[in-house]
Short mmCIF file of N, CA and C and ligand atoms in Angstrom, two decimals:
data_model
loop_
_atom_site.label_atom_id
_atom_site.label_comp_id
_atom_site.label_asym_id
_atom_site.label_seq_id
_atom_site.Cartn_x
_atom_site.Cartn_y
_atom_site.Cartn_z
N SER K 1 100.05 117.72 85.43
CA SER K 1 98.54 117.86 86.23
C SER K 1 98.20 116.79 86.97
N LYS K 2 97.30 116.94 88.01
CA LYS K 2 97.22 116.10 88.99
C LYS K 2 95.74 115.35 88.23
N ASP K 3 95.81 113.86 88.32
CA ASP K 3 94.21 113.44 88.02
C ASP K 3 93.51 113.61 89.12
N PHE K 4 92.06 114.33 88.90
CA PHE K 4 91.29 114.39 89.83
C PHE K 4 89.88 113.34 89.60
N VAL K 5 89.92 112.65 90.51
CA VAL K 5 88.83 111.85 90.26
C VAL K 5 87.64 111.63 91.07
N LYS K 6 86.72 112.55 91.41
CA LYS K 6 85.88 112.65 92.22
C LYS K 6 86.59 112.75 93.71
N GLY K 7 86.73 113.88 93.93
CA GLY K 7 88.15 113.92 95.39
C GLY K 7 89.33 113.56 95.33
N LEU K 8 89.45 112.56 94.57
CA LEU K 8 90.74 111.67 95.10
C LEU K 8 91.79 112.46 94.22
N THR K 9 92.86 112.66 95.25
CA THR K 9 93.97 113.59 94.37
C THR K 9 95.29 112.50 94.59
N VAL K 10 96.28 112.89 93.43
CA VAL K 10 97.08 112.17 93.96
C VAL K 10 98.15 112.52 94.63
N ALA K 11 98.30 111.89 95.75
CA ALA K 11 99.39 112.31 97.31
C ALA K 11 101.04 112.42 96.25
N ASP K 12 101.28 113.44 96.93
CA ASP K 12 102.68 113.94 96.20
C ASP K 12 103.40 112.86 96.74
N GLY K 13 104.91 112.52 96.27
CA GLY K 13 106.00 111.66 96.56
C GLY K 13 105.69 110.20 96.90
N LEU K 14 104.70 109.60 96.22
CA LEU K 14 104.17 108.44 96.30
C LEU K 14 105.53 107.51 95.93
N ASN K 15 106.43 106.77 96.74
CA ASN K 15 107.20 105.86 96.41
C ASN K 15 107.01 104.71 97.19
N GLY K 16 106.42 103.53 95.88
CA GLY K 16 106.07 102.21 96.37
C GLY K 16 107.14 101.13 96.23
N SER K 17 108.46 101.75 96.25
CA SER K 17 109.76 100.52 96.04
C SER K 17 110.18 99.95 97.39
N GLY K 18 110.10 98.75 97.01
CA GLY K 18 110.40 97.75 98.21
C GLY K 18 109.12 97.37 99.24
N LEU K 19 107.70 97.87 98.71
CA LEU K 19 106.57 97.88 99.43
C LEU K 19 105.88 96.15 98.89
N ARG K 20 105.43 95.49 100.02
CA ARG K 20 104.69 94.02 99.50
C ARG K 20 103.59 94.16 99.73
N VAL K 21 102.45 94.22 98.51
CA VAL K 21 101.13 94.24 98.75
C VAL K 21 100.49 92.58 98.46
N LEU K 22 99.54 92.58 99.30
CA LEU K 22 98.45 91.40 98.64
C LEU K 22 97.67 91.61 98.22
N ILE K 23 97.10 91.21 97.24
CA ILE K 23 95.57 91.09 96.54
C ILE K 23 94.81 90.07 96.53
N VAL K 24 93.66 89.76 96.92
CA VAL K 24 92.85 88.85 97.09
C VAL K 24 91.51 89.15 96.28
N HIS K 25 91.33 88.37 95.67
CA HIS K 25 90.41 88.66 94.05
C HIS K 25 89.09 87.50 94.36
N THR K 26 88.01 88.06 93.87
CA THR K 26 87.27 86.89 93.67
C THR K 26 86.86 86.33 92.46
N ARG K 27 86.25 85.35 92.36
CA ARG K 27 85.91 84.66 90.85
C ARG K 27 84.55 84.93 90.56
N TRP K 28 83.96 85.44 91.27
CA TRP K 28 82.56 85.93 90.98
C TRP K 28 82.56 87.22 90.15
N ASN K 29 81.90 87.31 88.93
CA ASN K 29 81.82 88.66 88.26
C ASN K 29 83.07 88.92 87.84
N LEU K 30 83.96 87.49 87.38
CA LEU K 30 85.42 87.77 87.01
C LEU K 30 85.73 88.84 85.62
N PRO K 31 84.80 88.73 84.92
CA PRO K 31 85.00 89.65 83.57
C PRO K 31 85.38 91.26 84.16
N ILE K 32 84.72 91.18 85.27
CA ILE K 32 84.74 92.65 85.68
C ILE K 32 86.27 92.57 86.94
N VAL K 33 86.18 91.80 87.88
CA VAL K 33 87.19 91.86 88.54
C VAL K 33 88.37 91.85 88.16
N GLU K 34 88.88 91.25 86.91
CA GLU K 34 90.13 91.34 86.30
C GLU K 34 90.61 92.31 85.82
N PRO K 35 89.90 93.44 85.29
CA PRO K 35 90.68 94.82 84.99
C PRO K 35 90.63 95.44 86.47
N LEU K 36 90.00 95.27 87.27
CA LEU K 36 90.02 96.12 88.29
C LEU K 36 91.63 95.57 89.16
N VAL K 37 91.88 93.78 89.15
CA VAL K 37 92.72 93.65 89.85
C VAL K 37 94.53 94.37 88.99
N GLN K 38 93.62 94.50 87.40
CA GLN K 38 95.42 95.06 86.61
C GLN K 38 95.23 96.19 86.51
N GLY K 39 93.99 96.76 86.85
CA GLY K 39 94.31 98.46 87.39
C GLY K 39 95.00 98.37 88.67
N ALA K 40 94.88 98.08 89.58
CA ALA K 40 95.68 98.43 90.45
C ALA K 40 96.93 98.04 90.86
N VAL K 41 97.43 96.74 90.30
CA VAL K 41 98.46 96.11 89.58
C VAL K 41 99.53 97.46 88.93
N ASN K 42 99.15 97.63 87.60
CA ASN K 42 99.58 98.68 86.94
C ASN K 42 99.79 99.85 87.71
N THR K 43 98.91 100.65 88.81
CA THR K 43 99.21 101.63 89.01
C THR K 43 100.18 101.51 89.98
N MET K 44 100.37 100.08 90.97
CA MET K 44 101.19 100.03 91.74
C MET K 44 103.05 100.10 91.03
N LYS K 45 102.67 99.20 90.28
CA LYS K 45 104.03 99.07 89.47
C LYS K 45 104.53 100.80 89.03
N SER K 46 103.45 101.37 88.67
CA SER K 46 103.92 102.73 88.32
C SER K 46 104.55 103.60 89.13
N LEU K 47 103.93 103.05 90.53
CA LEU K 47 104.58 103.85 91.54
C LEU K 47 105.42 103.09 92.22
N GLY K 48 106.53 102.55 91.76
CA GLY K 48 107.89 101.43 92.01
C GLY K 48 107.47 100.20 92.62
N VAL K 49 106.36 99.90 93.06
CA VAL K 49 106.15 98.34 93.63
C VAL K 49 106.91 97.23 92.79
N SER K 50 107.96 96.26 93.14
CA SER K 50 107.93 95.62 92.25
C SER K 50 107.03 94.62 92.06
N GLU K 51 106.82 93.68 90.78
CA GLU K 51 105.92 93.08 90.42
C GLU K 51 105.92 91.41 91.43
N SER K 52 106.81 91.51 92.07
CA SER K 52 107.10 89.94 92.49
C SER K 52 106.92 90.47 94.28
N ASP K 53 106.39 92.17 94.17
CA ASP K 53 106.32 91.87 95.77
C ASP K 53 104.51 92.00 95.73
N ILE K 54 104.04 92.13 94.71
CA ILE K 54 102.57 91.93 94.43
C ILE K 54 102.14 90.29 94.58
N VAL K 55 101.55 90.14 95.52
CA VAL K 55 100.80 88.58 95.33
C VAL K 55 99.79 88.63 95.41
N ILE K 56 98.99 87.79 94.41
CA ILE K 56 97.69 87.77 94.07
C ILE K 56 97.16 86.49 94.54
N ARG K 57 96.01 86.51 95.31
CA ARG K 57 95.26 85.05 95.02
C ARG K 57 94.00 85.13 95.01
N GLN K 58 92.76 83.99 94.77
CA GLN K 58 91.92 84.30 94.41
C GLN K 58 90.71 83.33 95.55
N VAL K 59 89.65 84.16 95.95
CA VAL K 59 88.75 83.14 96.34
C VAL K 59 87.30 82.94 95.43
N PRO K 60 86.16 82.24 96.14
CA PRO K 60 84.53 81.77 95.59
C PRO K 60 84.40 83.84 95.19
N GLY K 61 84.13 83.93 96.21
CA GLY K 61 83.06 85.51 96.21
C GLY K 61 83.17 86.25 97.41
N SER K 62 82.45 87.26 97.35
CA SER K 62 83.03 88.39 98.00
C SER K 62 83.00 88.34 99.69
N PHE K 63 82.31 87.35 100.08
CA PHE K 63 81.41 87.19 101.31
C PHE K 63 83.30 86.41 101.97
N GLU K 64 84.02 85.52 101.16
CA GLU K 64 85.12 84.89 101.68
C GLU K 64 86.15 86.24 101.53
N LEU K 65 86.19 87.37 100.80
CA LEU K 65 87.35 88.09 101.17
C LEU K 65 87.82 88.25 102.64
N PRO K 66 87.06 88.78 103.40
CA PRO K 66 87.75 88.99 104.80
C PRO K 66 88.34 87.78 105.37
N PHE K 67 87.80 86.55 105.42
CA PHE K 67 88.49 85.42 106.17
C PHE K 67 89.94 85.29 105.43
N ALA K 68 90.08 85.31 103.87
CA ALA K 68 91.25 85.02 103.39
C ALA K 68 92.18 86.01 103.29
N THR K 69 91.57 87.33 103.75
CA THR K 69 92.83 88.65 103.79
C THR K 69 93.33 88.03 105.05
N GLN K 70 92.69 87.84 106.12
CA GLN K 70 93.05 87.95 107.19
C GLN K 70 94.08 86.84 107.57
N THR K 71 93.38 85.46 107.06
CA THR K 71 94.64 84.43 106.95
C THR K 71 96.15 84.47 106.16
N LEU K 72 96.00 85.26 105.05
CA LEU K 72 97.17 85.18 104.29
C LEU K 72 97.87 86.39 104.57
N LEU K 73 97.53 87.49 105.68
CA LEU K 73 98.55 88.70 106.19
C LEU K 73 98.76 88.06 107.57
N ALA K 74 98.13 87.08 107.92
CA ALA K 74 98.78 86.52 109.53
C ALA K 74 100.03 85.17 108.87
N SER K 75 99.90 84.68 107.69
CA SER K 75 100.84 83.66 107.05
C SER K 75 101.89 84.08 106.82
N ALA K 76 101.72 85.59 106.09
CA ALA K 76 102.71 86.22 105.60
C ALA K 76 103.69 86.88 106.62
N LYS K 77 103.18 87.29 107.69
CA LYS K 77 103.63 88.06 108.82
C LYS K 77 104.78 86.60 109.55
N ALA K 78 103.88 85.46 109.83
CA ALA K 78 104.76 84.62 110.45
C ALA K 78 105.62 83.96 110.10
N ALA K 79 105.84 83.70 108.15
CA ALA K 79 106.64 83.74 107.91
C ALA K 79 108.08 84.47 107.47
N GLY K 80 107.63 85.30 108.13
CA GLY K 80 108.78 87.25 108.18
C GLY K 80 108.85 87.35 107.17
N ARG K 81 107.60 87.54 106.26
CA ARG K 81 107.69 88.15 105.06
C ARG K 81 106.32 89.25 105.27
N PRO K 82 105.88 89.88 105.75
CA PRO K 82 105.02 90.63 106.02
C PRO K 82 104.23 91.61 104.79
N PHE K 83 103.09 91.42 104.75
CA PHE K 83 102.42 92.41 103.58
C PHE K 83 102.53 94.06 104.16
N ASP K 84 102.63 95.07 103.20
CA ASP K 84 102.18 96.36 103.63
C ASP K 84 100.89 96.71 104.00
N ALA K 85 100.20 96.17 103.01
CA ALA K 85 99.00 96.71 102.33
C ALA K 85 97.94 95.19 101.97
N ALA K 86 96.90 95.42 101.70
CA ALA K 86 96.20 94.54 101.36
C ALA K 86 94.88 95.03 100.38
N ILE K 87 94.80 94.55 99.55
CA ILE K 87 93.56 95.02 98.64
C ILE K 87 92.29 93.48 98.28
N PRO K 88 91.35 93.87 99.36
CA PRO K 88 90.48 92.71 98.66
C PRO K 88 89.72 92.98 97.71
N ILE K 89 89.71 92.40 96.50
CA ILE K 89 88.61 92.72 94.96
C ILE K 89 87.84 92.00 95.23
N GLY K 90 86.24 92.33 95.12
CA GLY K 90 85.22 91.55 94.21
C GLY K 90 84.22 92.82 94.05
N VAL K 91 83.04 92.17 93.60
CA VAL K 91 82.23 92.93 92.56
C VAL K 91 80.70 92.24 93.16
N LEU K 92 80.09 93.34 93.71
CA LEU K 92 78.43 92.80 94.27
C LEU K 92 77.54 93.29 93.62
N ILE K 93 76.59 92.38 92.72
CA ILE K 93 75.87 93.13 91.51
C ILE K 93 74.13 92.73 91.78
N LYS K 94 73.82 93.89 92.25
CA LYS K 94 72.30 93.43 92.62
C LYS K 94 71.58 92.42 91.96
N GLY K 95 71.06 91.32 92.70
CA GLY K 95 70.38 90.46 91.57
C GLY K 95 68.96 90.76 92.27
N SER K 96 67.93 89.60 92.25
CA SER K 96 66.33 89.67 92.52
C SER K 96 66.30 89.62 93.88
N THR K 97 67.22 89.18 95.01
CA THR K 97 66.84 88.83 96.11
C THR K 97 67.75 89.66 97.23
N MET K 98 67.70 89.30 98.44
CA MET K 98 68.54 90.37 99.30
C MET K 98 69.66 90.36 99.43
N HIS K 99 70.38 89.03 98.89
CA HIS K 99 71.79 88.19 98.74
C HIS K 99 72.61 88.90 99.17
N PHE K 100 72.30 90.36 98.17
CA PHE K 100 73.38 91.33 97.55
C PHE K 100 73.68 92.15 98.82
N GLU K 101 72.47 92.72 99.53
CA GLU K 101 72.82 93.55 100.83
C GLU K 101 73.41 92.48 101.93
N TYR K 102 73.23 91.78 102.05
CA TYR K 102 73.44 90.96 103.29
C TYR K 102 75.14 90.22 102.80
N ILE K 103 75.88 90.16 101.82
CA ILE K 103 77.14 89.97 101.27
C ILE K 103 77.73 91.17 101.59
N ALA K 104 77.17 92.27 100.84
CA ALA K 104 78.01 93.75 100.85
C ALA K 104 78.38 94.29 102.37
N ASP K 105 77.28 94.08 103.27
CA ASP K 105 77.36 94.33 104.49
C ASP K 105 77.98 93.63 105.43
N ALA K 106 78.59 92.46 104.84
CA ALA K 106 79.02 91.26 105.93
C ALA K 106 80.78 91.85 105.35
N ALA K 107 80.35 91.58 104.37
CA ALA K 107 81.99 92.20 103.26
C ALA K 107 82.75 93.23 103.70
N SER K 108 81.70 94.13 103.72
CA SER K 108 82.17 95.91 104.31
C SER K 108 82.90 95.56 105.43
N HIS K 109 82.13 95.37 106.30
CA HIS K 109 82.61 95.19 107.88
C HIS K 109 83.61 94.31 108.01
N GLY K 110 83.79 93.10 107.48
CA GLY K 110 84.62 92.36 107.55
C GLY K 110 85.91 92.58 107.05
N ILE K 111 85.98 93.25 105.88
CA ILE K 111 86.99 93.98 105.56
C ILE K 111 88.11 94.83 106.12
N MET K 112 86.97 95.51 106.83
CA MET K 112 87.46 96.86 108.04
C MET K 112 87.91 96.47 109.11
N ARG K 113 87.47 95.02 109.75
CA ARG K 113 87.94 94.75 110.97
C ARG K 113 88.92 93.98 111.16
N VAL K 114 89.29 93.41 109.59
CA VAL K 114 90.78 92.81 109.46
C VAL K 114 91.83 93.70 109.46
N GLY K 115 91.95 94.69 108.56
CA GLY K 115 92.67 95.73 108.74
C GLY K 115 92.94 96.31 109.94
N LEU K 116 92.06 96.82 111.01
CA LEU K 116 91.96 97.27 111.74
C LEU K 116 92.93 96.40 113.06
N GLU K 117 92.29 94.74 112.94
CA GLU K 117 93.11 94.08 113.83
C GLU K 117 94.26 93.46 113.73
N ALA K 118 94.71 93.60 112.06
CA ALA K 118 95.82 93.27 111.90
C ALA K 118 96.70 94.47 111.83
N GLY K 119 96.69 95.58 111.86
CA GLY K 119 97.19 96.91 112.06
C GLY K 119 97.92 97.05 110.59
N ILE K 120 97.32 96.44 109.51
CA ILE K 120 98.07 96.57 108.33
C ILE K 120 96.97 97.50 107.45
N PRO K 121 97.18 98.62 106.48
CA PRO K 121 96.15 98.98 105.83
C PRO K 121 95.48 97.72 105.00
N VAL K 122 93.93 98.00 105.19
CA VAL K 122 93.33 97.19 103.98
C VAL K 122 92.40 98.22 103.39
N ILE K 123 92.59 98.07 102.01
CA ILE K 123 92.07 98.78 100.93
C ILE K 123 90.40 98.31 100.61
N PHE K 124 89.63 99.23 100.84
CA PHE K 124 87.94 98.76 100.18
C PHE K 124 87.98 98.27 98.84
N GLY K 125 88.19 97.26 98.77
CA GLY K 125 88.15 96.98 96.84
C GLY K 125 87.10 96.36 96.44
N LEU K 126 85.83 96.77 97.10
CA LEU K 126 84.12 95.99 96.73
C LEU K 126 83.56 97.10 95.95
N LEU K 127 83.28 96.65 94.76
CA LEU K 127 82.08 97.52 94.34
C LEU K 127 80.80 96.81 94.30
N THR K 128 80.21 97.70 95.05
CA THR K 128 78.38 97.22 94.92
C THR K 128 77.52 98.28 94.20
N CYS K 129 77.15 97.40 93.16
CA CYS K 129 76.66 98.14 92.02
C CYS K 129 74.89 97.25 91.99
N LEU K 130 73.86 98.46 91.75
CA LEU K 130 73.03 97.98 91.09
C LEU K 130 72.62 97.46 89.96
N THR K 131 73.68 97.43 89.08
CA THR K 131 73.12 97.02 87.50
C THR K 131 74.69 96.55 87.14
N GLU K 132 75.30 95.71 86.09
CA GLU K 132 76.25 95.59 85.61
C GLU K 132 76.51 96.39 85.03
N ASP K 133 75.88 97.37 84.53
CA ASP K 133 76.71 98.59 83.65
C ASP K 133 77.29 99.26 84.55
N GLN K 134 76.84 99.60 85.55
CA GLN K 134 77.60 100.41 86.85
C GLN K 134 78.51 99.64 87.08
N ALA K 135 78.95 98.14 87.09
CA ALA K 135 80.11 97.74 87.51
C ALA K 135 81.13 98.24 86.59
N LEU K 136 80.85 97.40 85.19
CA LEU K 136 81.48 97.57 84.12
C LEU K 136 82.17 99.11 84.28
N GLU K 137 81.23 100.32 83.98
CA GLU K 137 82.03 101.44 84.25
C GLU K 137 83.01 101.70 85.23
N ARG K 138 82.70 101.14 86.46
CA ARG K 138 83.60 101.43 87.74
C ARG K 138 84.79 100.26 87.41
N ALA K 139 84.85 99.57 86.36
CA ALA K 139 86.10 99.01 86.37
C ALA K 139 86.90 99.61 84.92
N GLY K 140 86.23 100.50 84.23
CA GLY K 140 87.13 101.13 83.01
C GLY K 140 86.68 100.32 81.77
N VAL K 141 85.45 99.28 81.79
CA VAL K 141 85.38 98.54 80.62
C VAL K 141 84.01 98.70 80.58
N GLY K 142 83.49 100.02 80.66
CA GLY K 142 81.92 100.26 80.50
C GLY K 142 81.12 100.21 78.72
N LYS K 143 80.45 100.06 78.67
CA LYS K 143 79.93 99.84 77.19
C LYS K 143 79.80 101.03 76.50
N GLY K 144 79.72 102.22 77.30
CA GLY K 144 79.50 103.49 76.78
C GLY K 144 80.70 103.83 76.24
N ALA K 145 80.65 105.17 75.58
CA ALA K 145 81.95 105.63 75.02
C ALA K 145 82.85 106.04 76.15
N SER K 146 82.46 106.30 77.06
CA SER K 146 83.46 106.83 78.07
C SER K 146 84.34 105.82 78.64
N LYS K 147 83.75 104.63 78.72
CA LYS K 147 84.35 103.30 79.20
C LYS K 147 84.62 103.34 80.73
N GLY K 148 84.07 104.50 81.27
CA GLY K 148 84.15 105.21 82.78
C GLY K 148 85.52 104.89 83.14
N HIS K 149 86.11 104.78 84.76
CA HIS K 149 86.86 105.01 85.55
C HIS K 149 87.27 103.66 86.26
N ASN K 150 88.55 102.99 85.91
CA ASN K 150 88.54 102.04 86.72
C ASN K 150 89.36 102.29 88.03
N HIS K 151 88.33 101.91 88.90
CA HIS K 151 88.78 102.32 90.42
C HIS K 151 90.02 101.20 90.80
N GLY K 152 90.46 100.31 90.02
CA GLY K 152 91.15 99.36 90.88
C GLY K 152 92.55 100.62 90.80
N GLU K 153 92.28 101.49 89.92
CA GLU K 153 93.81 102.23 90.03
C GLU K 153 93.82 102.91 91.17
N ASP K 154 92.61 103.44 91.79
CA ASP K 154 92.44 104.27 92.83
C ASP K 154 92.93 103.21 94.31
N TRP K 155 92.32 101.86 94.09
CA TRP K 155 92.92 101.30 95.14
C TRP K 155 94.34 100.74 95.04
N GLY K 156 95.18 100.82 93.93
CA GLY K 156 96.71 100.44 93.87
C GLY K 156 97.35 101.99 94.64
N MET K 157 96.52 103.00 94.31
CA MET K 157 97.34 104.13 94.59
C MET K 157 97.12 104.19 96.36
N GLY K 158 95.97 103.77 96.71
CA GLY K 158 95.57 104.10 98.18
C GLY K 158 96.61 102.82 98.68
N ALA K 159 96.91 101.71 98.35
CA ALA K 159 97.46 100.81 98.99
C ALA K 159 98.84 101.39 99.52
N VAL K 160 99.21 102.18 97.98
CA VAL K 160 101.08 102.84 98.55
C VAL K 160 100.78 103.83 99.88
N GLU K 161 99.78 104.61 99.56
CA GLU K 161 99.54 105.61 100.19
C GLU K 161 99.75 105.27 101.81
N MET K 162 98.75 104.27 101.87
CA MET K 162 98.47 104.05 103.37
C MET K 162 99.63 102.92 103.79
N SER K 163 100.76 102.56 103.17
CA SER K 163 101.19 101.63 103.32
C SER K 163 102.68 102.79 103.97
N LEU K 164 103.09 103.68 103.48
CA LEU K 164 103.88 104.62 103.96
C LEU K 164 103.46 105.49 104.78
N LEU K 165 101.93 105.57 105.15
CA LEU K 165 101.68 106.20 106.25
C LEU K 165 101.57 105.28 107.40
N ALA K 166 101.64 104.05 107.07
CA ALA K 166 101.59 103.23 108.54
C ALA K 166 103.31 103.15 108.60
N LYS K 167 103.78 103.08 107.57
CA LYS K 167 105.49 102.97 108.11
C LYS K 167 105.87 104.15 108.85
N LYS K 168 105.67 105.48 108.97
CA LYS K 168 106.51 106.52 109.29
C LYS K 168 106.21 106.54 110.91
O1 LIG O 1 81.48 88.16 94.91
C1 LIG O 1 80.03 88.19 94.87
N1 LIG O 1 79.53 87.15 95.56
C2 LIG O 1 78.26 86.54 95.36
N2 LIG O 1 77.49 85.71 96.14
C3 LIG O 1 78.59 84.48 96.72
C4 LIG O 1 79.14 84.92 97.96
O2 LIG O 1 80.27 85.79 98.09
C5 LIG O 1 79.60 84.00 98.46
O3 LIG O 1 81.02 83.48 98.02
C6 LIG O 1 78.81 82.46 98.75
O4 LIG O 1 77.68 83.11 99.45
C7 LIG O 1 79.31 81.37 99.19
O5 LIG O 1 79.77 81.27 100.40
C8 LIG O 1 77.44 87.56 94.62
N3 LIG O 1 75.76 87.30 94.39
O6 LIG O 1 75.33 86.10 95.23
O7 LIG O 1 75.18 88.59 94.37
C9 LIG O 1 78.13 88.57 94.28
O8 LIG O 1 77.09 89.59 93.36
N4 LIG O 1 79.40 88.95 93.91
#
């Protein structure tokens, strides 16, 4: 039976073999970012993507994700080893100032623009949470009994699906 997670169903026939995927993740909120990265990697490997075709790089925070994704996609293409998709991963947790809103807005618009301009699917791997507990649950490491659902898995699946869509 297909996993049904809030409107997300597993697309049929997702074969990721031969795809190259870039993951750029933040060091901010790393204890939550790490399980998200692992969830994306494990899901992509389960869909046939080779571990050696998954390149993982890191940046300080979410505000740096658009630039890093843009420049790494461009340099891989220039080197003749283009990526089929990119998954920028960051966790924004609302603090006591408006910093969160400005970064969340800038990073989300930036990430969207990078994908459209590069013509390469860029998955929205940003958690924008009001509390740390919300973020932990969405990384599948919640403190409650359920532990939540690791959204990194959805992002890995989306990267494979969108790569195949772009190749058709
Ligand atoms: O990834 C994050 N970066 C954050 N700030 C750093 C920002 O992304 C940049 O790295 C920094 O402003 C330097 O450019 C965060 N907060 O400030 O709350 C946050 O929650 N998450």
